Amino acid sequence: MYIALLGRQPEISIAELERRFTSVRWFSSETAIIDTDRIVNVQQLGGTQKTGRVIMTLPLRDWRTTSMKIVQHYQKAWSDFEGKVTLGISTYGFTTNARDVQKTGLTLKSKLKASGVSVRLIPNQDVSLSSATSHHNKLGLSENKIELLVVKGRDSIILAESTGSQNITALAARDQGRPRRDAFVGMLPPKLALLMVNLAGLSTHDKAQSRPRILDPFCGTGVLLQESLLAGYDAYGTDLAEKMISYSEDNLKWLKSNNQLKGSWTLHEGDAMTTTWNGPIDAVVAETYLGQPFSAPPSPAKLKEVRGNCNHIISTFLKNLHGQLKPGTPVILAVPAWRHIDGTFTHLPLTEAIDALGYRQITLSHVRNEQLLYYRPDQVVARQLLILEA
Ligand SMILES: C[S@@+](CC[C@H](N)C(=O)[O-])C[C@H]1O[C@@H](n2cnc3c(N)ncnc32)[C@H](O)[C@@H]1O
């Protein structure tokens, strides 16, 4: 059993887990439990910050009482530990402060010292270590580099040992290191692209048989193709703009020069509203045309125009695509939704008429489809994630 510490928008993160693992449930508002015998690799997830193997479940108590139990447990468990332990402690959901969390670490350190075990304690700036600090210190990646994750849920407390944290440096390099970028077509963050690839729910079992192929008909500079290739799939990208095809080509060549890729890619120009794609297509994953970017909410007339234009392009594309897919093929799209000052959203009309376009919207157990919105606090154009099946 694993615990996953979810990202900034936990609803999207749990959707990703639900599509990748059979048994997933909420534990607290920012964490989820994954019941699996498989090893969960946090680097293969876009929306999870840390994962940990569950060691024990404790009754709901405050931090002081819980921390005493933890000290007791590890004082015994590690009494004959060989070599030096690097230790970090992160708490989630407790009413406590960095000093008290640090104090737990210091108490454990001195008790272990008495048994001849030496501990290097990672200082707590906060009640939990940032993913960057955990990753930088390689916590969870070897037997003697340990991060305890102590999570207060609705009904109990979980003590887990980290199995790794998201590698923010690698994600940033995958984003900023690419030779071709284009501010106007927008920058899909690699972790969102990876999350979308996982939303397709292609099983790893399929990967062993023959490599599934993912189509992105709005490929732009190729972030989705990049993440599909890194996840072990074949990638197929098309775009209306010749420039974008050449940008994607350059970016994927750069990716191949820096990584061992099993899959291969195909690229060509094409209008998503009329193109005929070459099979096989096992999933479609795309950030569609999002309309123009806005730094402030547009006037009602402007919004009507942009929304109408996007709706036309995306629904014509979906109709064109439908006849070209095998029934049951997953179609994962990021489409625009516009955020107003009061926090409400204007959605594309097509999101209310998915059935009429021939697709089925997949409903998830742990999150409502309307909650699958990705945006930063200052963004007007949000990305609404649609999980469909042809
Ligand atoms: C939001 S961008 C996608 C960005 C891409 N995910 C990336 O990371 O670079 C949308 C892309 O759709 C393309 N596009 C717009 N209308 C199109 C159409 N009718 N058919 C195909 N591509 C289109 C644009 O050229 C642009 O590259």
Coordinates of C-alpha atoms and ligand atoms in Angstrom, one line a residue:
M1 CA 0.0 0.0 0.0
Y2 CA 1.3 3.4 -0.9
I3 CA 0.4 7.0 -0.1
A4 CA 0.6 9.7 -2.7
L5 CA 1.1 13.4 -1.8
L6 CA -0.9 15.1 -4.5
G7 CA 0.0 18.3 -6.4
R8 CA -1.4 21.8 -6.2
Q9 CA -4.7 20.7 -7.9
P10 CA -5.4 17.4 -6.1
E11 CA -8.5 16.6 -8.1
I12 CA -6.5 16.3 -11.3
S13 CA -3.8 14.3 -9.5
I14 CA -6.2 11.7 -8.2
A15 CA -7.8 11.4 -11.6
E16 CA -4.4 10.4 -13.0
L17 CA -3.9 7.8 -10.2
E18 CA -7.4 6.4 -10.8
R19 CA -6.6 5.9 -14.5
R20 CA -3.3 4.2 -13.7
F21 CA -4.1 2.0 -10.8
T22 CA -7.1 -0.2 -10.0
S23 CA -7.5 0.7 -6.4
V24 CA -7.2 4.3 -5.3
R25 CA -9.0 6.4 -2.7
W26 CA -8.7 9.8 -1.0
F27 CA -7.0 9.7 2.4
S28 CA -7.1 13.5 3.1
S29 CA -7.8 16.5 1.0
E30 CA -4.2 16.4 -0.3
T31 CA -3.3 12.7 -0.3
A32 CA -4.5 9.4 -1.7
I33 CA -4.0 5.8 -1.0
I34 CA -2.9 3.4 -3.8
D35 CA -3.5 -0.2 -3.0
T36 CA -1.1 -2.1 -5.2
D37 CA 1.7 -4.7 -5.1
R38 CA 3.3 -3.0 -8.1
I39 CA 6.2 -0.5 -7.4
V40 CA 4.9 3.0 -7.7
N41 CA 7.4 5.3 -9.3
V42 CA 6.7 8.9 -8.6
Q43 CA 8.8 10.0 -11.7
Q44 CA 6.2 8.3 -13.9
L45 CA 3.4 10.5 -12.5
G46 CA 2.7 14.1 -13.5
G47 CA 0.5 15.1 -10.6
T48 CA 2.0 13.5 -7.5
Q49 CA 4.8 15.2 -5.5
K50 CA 5.9 12.3 -3.3
T51 CA 5.0 8.7 -2.8
G52 CA 5.6 6.5 0.3
R53 CA 5.2 2.9 1.3
V54 CA 2.8 2.7 4.2
I55 CA 4.4 1.4 7.4
M56 CA 1.6 1.7 9.9
T57 CA -1.8 3.2 10.6
L58 CA -2.2 5.0 13.9
P59 CA -5.3 6.4 15.6
L60 CA -6.2 10.1 15.2
R61 CA -4.1 12.0 17.8
D62 CA -2.2 15.4 17.9
W63 CA 1.4 15.7 16.7
R64 CA 3.0 15.3 20.1
T65 CA 1.4 12.0 20.9
T66 CA 1.9 10.7 17.3
S67 CA 5.5 11.8 17.3
M68 CA 6.2 9.8 20.5
K69 CA 4.8 6.7 18.9
I70 CA 7.1 7.2 15.9
V71 CA 10.2 7.8 18.0
Q72 CA 9.3 4.6 19.9
H73 CA 8.9 2.6 16.7
Y74 CA 12.1 3.7 15.0
Q75 CA 14.2 3.6 18.2
K76 CA 13.6 -0.1 18.1
A77 CA 13.4 -0.7 14.4
W78 CA 16.7 1.0 13.6
S79 CA 18.7 0.0 16.8
D80 CA 21.1 -2.2 14.8
F81 CA 21.1 -0.1 11.6
E82 CA 24.5 -0.5 9.7
G83 CA 26.0 2.8 8.6
K84 CA 24.8 6.4 8.8
V85 CA 21.1 7.3 8.4
T86 CA 20.1 10.5 6.6
L87 CA 16.7 11.4 7.9
G88 CA 14.0 13.8 6.9
I89 CA 10.5 14.2 8.5
S90 CA 7.5 15.7 6.7
T91 CA 4.0 16.0 8.2
Y92 CA 0.8 16.7 6.5
G93 CA -2.5 17.8 8.0
F94 CA -1.3 18.3 11.6
T95 CA -1.6 21.5 13.6
T96 CA 2.1 21.9 14.4
N97 CA 5.2 23.9 13.4
A98 CA 8.6 23.3 11.9
R99 CA 10.3 23.5 15.3
D100 CA 8.2 20.7 16.8
V101 CA 8.7 18.5 13.8
Q102 CA 12.4 19.1 14.0
K103 CA 12.3 18.3 17.7
T104 CA 11.0 14.8 16.9
G105 CA 13.9 14.3 14.6
L106 CA 16.4 15.5 17.2
T107 CA 14.9 13.2 19.9
L108 CA 15.1 10.2 17.6
K109 CA 18.6 11.1 16.6
S110 CA 19.8 11.2 20.3
K111 CA 18.0 7.9 21.1
L112 CA 19.6 6.2 18.2
K113 CA 23.0 7.7 19.1
A114 CA 22.8 5.9 22.4
S115 CA 22.4 2.6 20.4
G116 CA 25.5 3.5 18.3
V117 CA 23.5 4.6 15.2
S118 CA 24.5 7.9 13.7
V119 CA 21.8 10.1 12.1
R120 CA 22.1 13.2 9.8
L121 CA 18.9 15.1 10.2
I122 CA 17.7 17.3 7.3
P123 CA 16.6 20.6 8.9
N124 CA 12.9 21.5 8.6
Q125 CA 12.2 25.0 7.3
D126 CA 8.5 24.0 7.4
V127 CA 6.3 21.2 8.7
S128 CA 7.2 19.2 5.5
L129 CA 10.3 19.2 3.3
S130 CA 9.8 20.5 -0.2
S131 CA 10.0 18.0 -3.1
A132 CA 13.1 19.8 -4.2
T133 CA 14.9 19.3 -0.8
S134 CA 13.8 15.7 -0.6
H135 CA 14.9 14.9 -4.2
H136 CA 18.2 16.8 -3.8
N137 CA 19.0 14.8 -0.7
K138 CA 18.0 11.6 -2.5
L139 CA 15.5 10.7 0.3
G140 CA 13.6 7.5 -0.3
L141 CA 16.1 6.4 -3.0
S142 CA 18.3 4.1 -0.9
E143 CA 18.0 2.2 2.3
N144 CA 19.8 4.7 4.5
K145 CA 18.3 7.9 3.1
I146 CA 14.9 8.0 4.7
E147 CA 12.0 10.4 4.7
L148 CA 9.1 9.8 7.1
L149 CA 5.8 11.0 5.8
V150 CA 3.3 11.4 8.6
V151 CA -0.2 12.2 7.2
K152 CA -3.3 13.0 9.2
G153 CA -6.3 11.7 7.3
R154 CA -10.1 12.0 8.1
D155 CA -10.2 8.8 10.2
S156 CA -6.6 7.9 11.0
I157 CA -2.9 8.8 10.7
I158 CA -0.5 7.1 8.3
L159 CA 3.2 6.7 8.8
A160 CA 4.9 6.0 5.5
E161 CA 8.5 5.9 4.2
S162 CA 9.1 7.9 1.1
T163 CA 9.9 6.1 -2.1
G164 CA 10.8 9.3 -3.9
S165 CA 9.9 12.9 -4.8
Q166 CA 9.1 14.5 -8.1
N167 CA 12.4 15.5 -9.8
I168 CA 11.7 19.2 -10.4
T169 CA 15.1 19.8 -11.9
A170 CA 14.5 17.1 -14.6
L171 CA 11.1 18.5 -15.3
A172 CA 12.4 22.0 -15.7
A173 CA 15.2 20.8 -18.0
R174 CA 12.6 19.0 -20.2
D175 CA 10.7 22.3 -20.4
Q176 CA 13.4 25.0 -20.6
G177 CA 16.2 23.0 -22.2
R178 CA 14.3 22.3 -25.4
P179 CA 15.9 24.1 -28.4
R180 CA 12.5 25.3 -29.9
R181 CA 9.9 27.1 -27.8
D182 CA 7.1 29.3 -28.8
A183 CA 5.5 31.7 -26.2
F184 CA 2.5 32.3 -28.5
V185 CA 1.3 28.7 -28.9
G186 CA 1.7 28.5 -25.1
M187 CA 3.8 26.2 -23.0
L188 CA 2.2 23.1 -21.8
P189 CA 4.1 22.2 -18.6
P190 CA 5.7 18.7 -19.0
K191 CA 4.1 17.5 -15.8
L192 CA 0.7 18.3 -17.1
A193 CA 1.5 16.6 -20.4
L194 CA 2.7 13.5 -18.5
L195 CA -0.5 13.5 -16.4
M196 CA -2.6 13.7 -19.6
V197 CA -0.7 10.8 -21.1
N198 CA -1.5 8.8 -18.0
L199 CA -5.2 9.8 -18.2
A200 CA -5.3 7.8 -21.4
G201 CA -5.1 4.7 -19.1
L202 CA -3.0 2.7 -21.6
S203 CA -1.8 -0.2 -19.5
T204 CA 1.8 -1.1 -19.1
H205 CA 0.9 -4.6 -20.0
D206 CA 0.0 -3.3 -23.5
K207 CA 3.5 -1.8 -23.7
A208 CA 5.1 -5.3 -23.4
Q209 CA 2.9 -6.7 -26.2
S210 CA 3.4 -4.0 -28.8
R211 CA 4.1 -0.3 -28.2
P212 CA 0.9 1.8 -28.2
R213 CA 0.9 4.9 -30.4
I214 CA -0.4 8.2 -29.2
L215 CA -1.6 10.9 -31.6
D216 CA -1.5 14.6 -30.9
P217 CA -3.3 16.4 -33.7
F218 CA -2.4 19.9 -32.3
C219 CA 1.2 19.0 -31.5
G220 CA 2.7 22.6 -31.4
T221 CA 6.3 22.4 -30.2
G222 CA 5.8 18.7 -29.2
V223 CA 5.6 18.6 -25.4
L224 CA 2.9 15.9 -25.4
L225 CA 4.9 13.9 -28.0
Q226 CA 8.0 14.2 -25.8
E227 CA 6.2 12.9 -22.7
S228 CA 4.6 10.1 -24.7
L229 CA 8.0 9.0 -25.9
L230 CA 9.6 9.2 -22.4
A231 CA 6.7 7.1 -21.0
G232 CA 7.6 4.4 -23.6
Y233 CA 5.0 4.9 -26.3
D234 CA 5.3 5.7 -30.0
A235 CA 4.2 9.3 -30.8
Y236 CA 2.4 10.8 -33.8
G237 CA 2.1 14.5 -34.1
T238 CA 0.3 16.7 -36.6
D239 CA -0.3 20.5 -36.7
L240 CA -1.7 23.1 -39.0
A241 CA 1.5 25.1 -39.0
E242 CA 4.6 23.9 -40.9
K243 CA 6.7 25.9 -38.4
M244 CA 5.3 23.8 -35.5
I245 CA 6.2 20.5 -37.3
S246 CA 9.7 21.6 -37.7
Y247 CA 9.9 22.8 -34.1
S248 CA 8.6 19.5 -32.9
E249 CA 11.1 17.6 -35.1
D250 CA 14.0 19.7 -33.6
N251 CA 12.8 19.2 -30.1
L252 CA 12.3 15.4 -30.4
K253 CA 15.7 15.0 -32.0
W254 CA 17.1 16.9 -29.0
L255 CA 15.2 14.6 -26.7
K256 CA 16.5 11.5 -28.4
S257 CA 20.1 12.8 -28.1
N258 CA 19.6 13.0 -24.3
N259 CA 17.5 10.0 -23.6
Q260 CA 17.3 6.3 -24.4
L261 CA 13.9 6.2 -26.2
K262 CA 12.3 2.9 -27.1
G263 CA 9.6 4.4 -29.3
S264 CA 9.7 6.3 -32.6
W265 CA 7.7 9.3 -33.9
T266 CA 5.9 10.5 -37.0
L267 CA 5.2 14.1 -37.8
H268 CA 3.4 15.8 -40.6
E269 CA 1.4 19.0 -41.3
G270 CA -2.4 18.7 -41.2
D271 CA -5.6 20.6 -40.4
A272 CA -7.2 18.6 -37.5
M273 CA -10.6 19.5 -39.0
T274 CA -9.9 17.6 -42.2
T275 CA -6.8 15.4 -42.0
T276 CA -6.8 11.7 -42.4
W277 CA -4.4 10.2 -40.0
N278 CA -2.4 7.0 -40.6
G279 CA -3.1 4.2 -38.1
P280 CA -2.5 2.6 -35.7
I281 CA -3.9 5.1 -33.2
D282 CA -4.2 3.7 -29.6
A283 CA -5.0 7.0 -27.9
V284 CA -5.4 10.6 -28.7
V285 CA -3.9 13.1 -26.2
A286 CA -3.8 16.8 -27.1
E287 CA -3.9 20.3 -25.9
T288 CA -6.1 21.7 -28.5
Y289 CA -6.2 25.3 -29.8
L290 CA -6.9 27.4 -26.8
G291 CA -7.8 30.7 -28.5
Q292 CA -5.8 33.9 -27.8
P293 CA -4.2 34.3 -24.4
F294 CA -5.7 37.0 -22.1
S295 CA -3.9 38.8 -19.3
A296 CA -7.3 40.2 -18.0
P297 CA -10.8 38.8 -18.4
P298 CA -12.1 39.7 -22.0
S299 CA -15.2 41.7 -22.7
P300 CA -18.4 39.6 -23.2
A301 CA -18.3 40.3 -26.9
K302 CA -14.7 39.2 -27.2
L303 CA -15.3 36.1 -25.1
K304 CA -18.3 35.2 -27.3
E305 CA -16.1 35.5 -30.4
V306 CA -13.1 33.5 -29.1
R307 CA -15.3 30.8 -27.5
G308 CA -17.3 30.4 -30.7
N309 CA -14.1 30.1 -32.8
C310 CA -12.6 27.5 -30.4
N311 CA -15.8 25.5 -30.2
H312 CA -16.0 25.4 -34.0
I313 CA -12.4 24.2 -34.5
I314 CA -12.6 21.6 -31.7
S315 CA -16.0 20.2 -32.5
T316 CA -15.2 19.9 -36.2
F317 CA -11.9 18.2 -35.2
L318 CA -13.8 15.7 -33.0
K319 CA -16.3 14.8 -35.7
N320 CA -13.4 14.3 -38.2
L321 CA -11.5 12.1 -35.7
H322 CA -14.4 10.0 -34.7
G323 CA -14.7 7.9 -37.8
Q324 CA -11.0 7.2 -37.8
L325 CA -10.8 5.6 -34.3
K326 CA -11.6 2.1 -33.1
P327 CA -14.5 2.1 -30.6
G328 CA -13.2 2.5 -27.1
T329 CA -10.1 4.5 -28.1
P330 CA -9.3 7.0 -25.3
V331 CA -9.3 10.7 -26.2
I332 CA -7.8 13.0 -23.6
L333 CA -8.1 16.7 -24.4
A334 CA -7.1 20.0 -22.7
V335 CA -9.6 22.5 -24.0
P336 CA -10.0 26.2 -23.0
A337 CA -12.4 27.4 -20.2
W338 CA -12.3 31.1 -19.2
R339 CA -12.1 32.2 -15.6
H340 CA -14.0 35.2 -14.3
I341 CA -13.0 37.5 -11.4
D342 CA -15.6 35.8 -9.2
G343 CA -13.9 32.4 -9.8
T344 CA -16.6 31.0 -12.1
F345 CA -15.9 29.6 -15.5
T346 CA -17.3 29.9 -19.0
H347 CA -17.0 26.5 -20.7
L348 CA -17.1 25.5 -24.4
P349 CA -20.6 24.6 -25.6
L350 CA -19.3 21.3 -26.9
T351 CA -18.5 20.1 -23.3
E352 CA -22.2 19.8 -22.8
A353 CA -22.8 17.9 -26.1
I354 CA -20.1 15.2 -26.0
D355 CA -22.6 12.4 -26.8
A356 CA -23.8 14.3 -29.9
L357 CA -20.2 14.2 -31.2
G358 CA -20.2 10.4 -30.8
Y359 CA -18.0 10.2 -27.7
R360 CA -18.6 9.0 -24.2
Q361 CA -17.4 11.0 -21.3
I362 CA -15.6 8.7 -18.8
T363 CA -16.8 9.3 -15.2
L364 CA -14.3 8.8 -12.4
S365 CA -15.1 7.6 -8.9
H366 CA -13.2 10.1 -6.9
V367 CA -13.7 13.4 -8.7
R368 CA -16.4 15.1 -10.7
N369 CA -15.5 15.8 -14.4
E370 CA -16.2 19.6 -13.8
Q371 CA -13.3 19.7 -11.3
L372 CA -10.7 18.7 -13.9
L373 CA -9.5 22.3 -14.5
Y374 CA -5.9 23.2 -14.6
Y375 CA -4.9 26.9 -14.1
R376 CA -2.5 29.1 -12.2
P377 CA -3.9 31.7 -9.9
D378 CA -3.2 34.5 -12.3
Q379 CA -4.5 32.7 -15.5
V380 CA -7.7 33.7 -17.4
V381 CA -7.6 30.8 -19.8
A382 CA -7.8 27.6 -17.9
R383 CA -7.3 24.2 -19.4
Q384 CA -10.3 21.9 -18.9
L385 CA -9.4 18.2 -19.1
L386 CA -11.8 16.0 -21.0
I387 CA -11.5 12.2 -20.6
L388 CA -13.4 10.7 -23.5
E389 CA -13.8 7.4 -25.3
A390 CA -14.6 7.1 -29.0
Ligands
LIG1 C1 -2.1 25.4 -27.6 S1 -1.1 24.9 -28.9 C2 -0.6 23.3 -28.5 C3 0.7 23.5 -27.8 C4 1.4 22.2 -27.6 N1 0.7 21.3 -26.7 C5 2.8 22.5 -27.1 O1 3.1 22.1 -26.0 O2 3.6 23.1 -27.8 C6 -2.2 24.6 -30.2 C7 -1.6 24.3 -31.6 O3 -2.7 24.0 -32.4 C8 -2.4 24.4 -33.7 N2 -3.6 24.5 -34.5 C9 -4.5 25.5 -34.5 N3 -5.6 25.2 -35.3 C10 -5.3 24.0 -35.8 C11 -6.0 23.1 -36.7 N4 -7.2 23.5 -37.2 N5 -5.5 21.9 -36.9 C12 -4.3 21.5 -36.4 N6 -3.6 22.3 -35.6 C13 -4.1 23.5 -35.3 C14 -1.5 25.6 -33.6 O4 -0.6 25.7 -34.7 C15 -0.8 25.3 -32.3 O5 0.5 24.8 -32.5

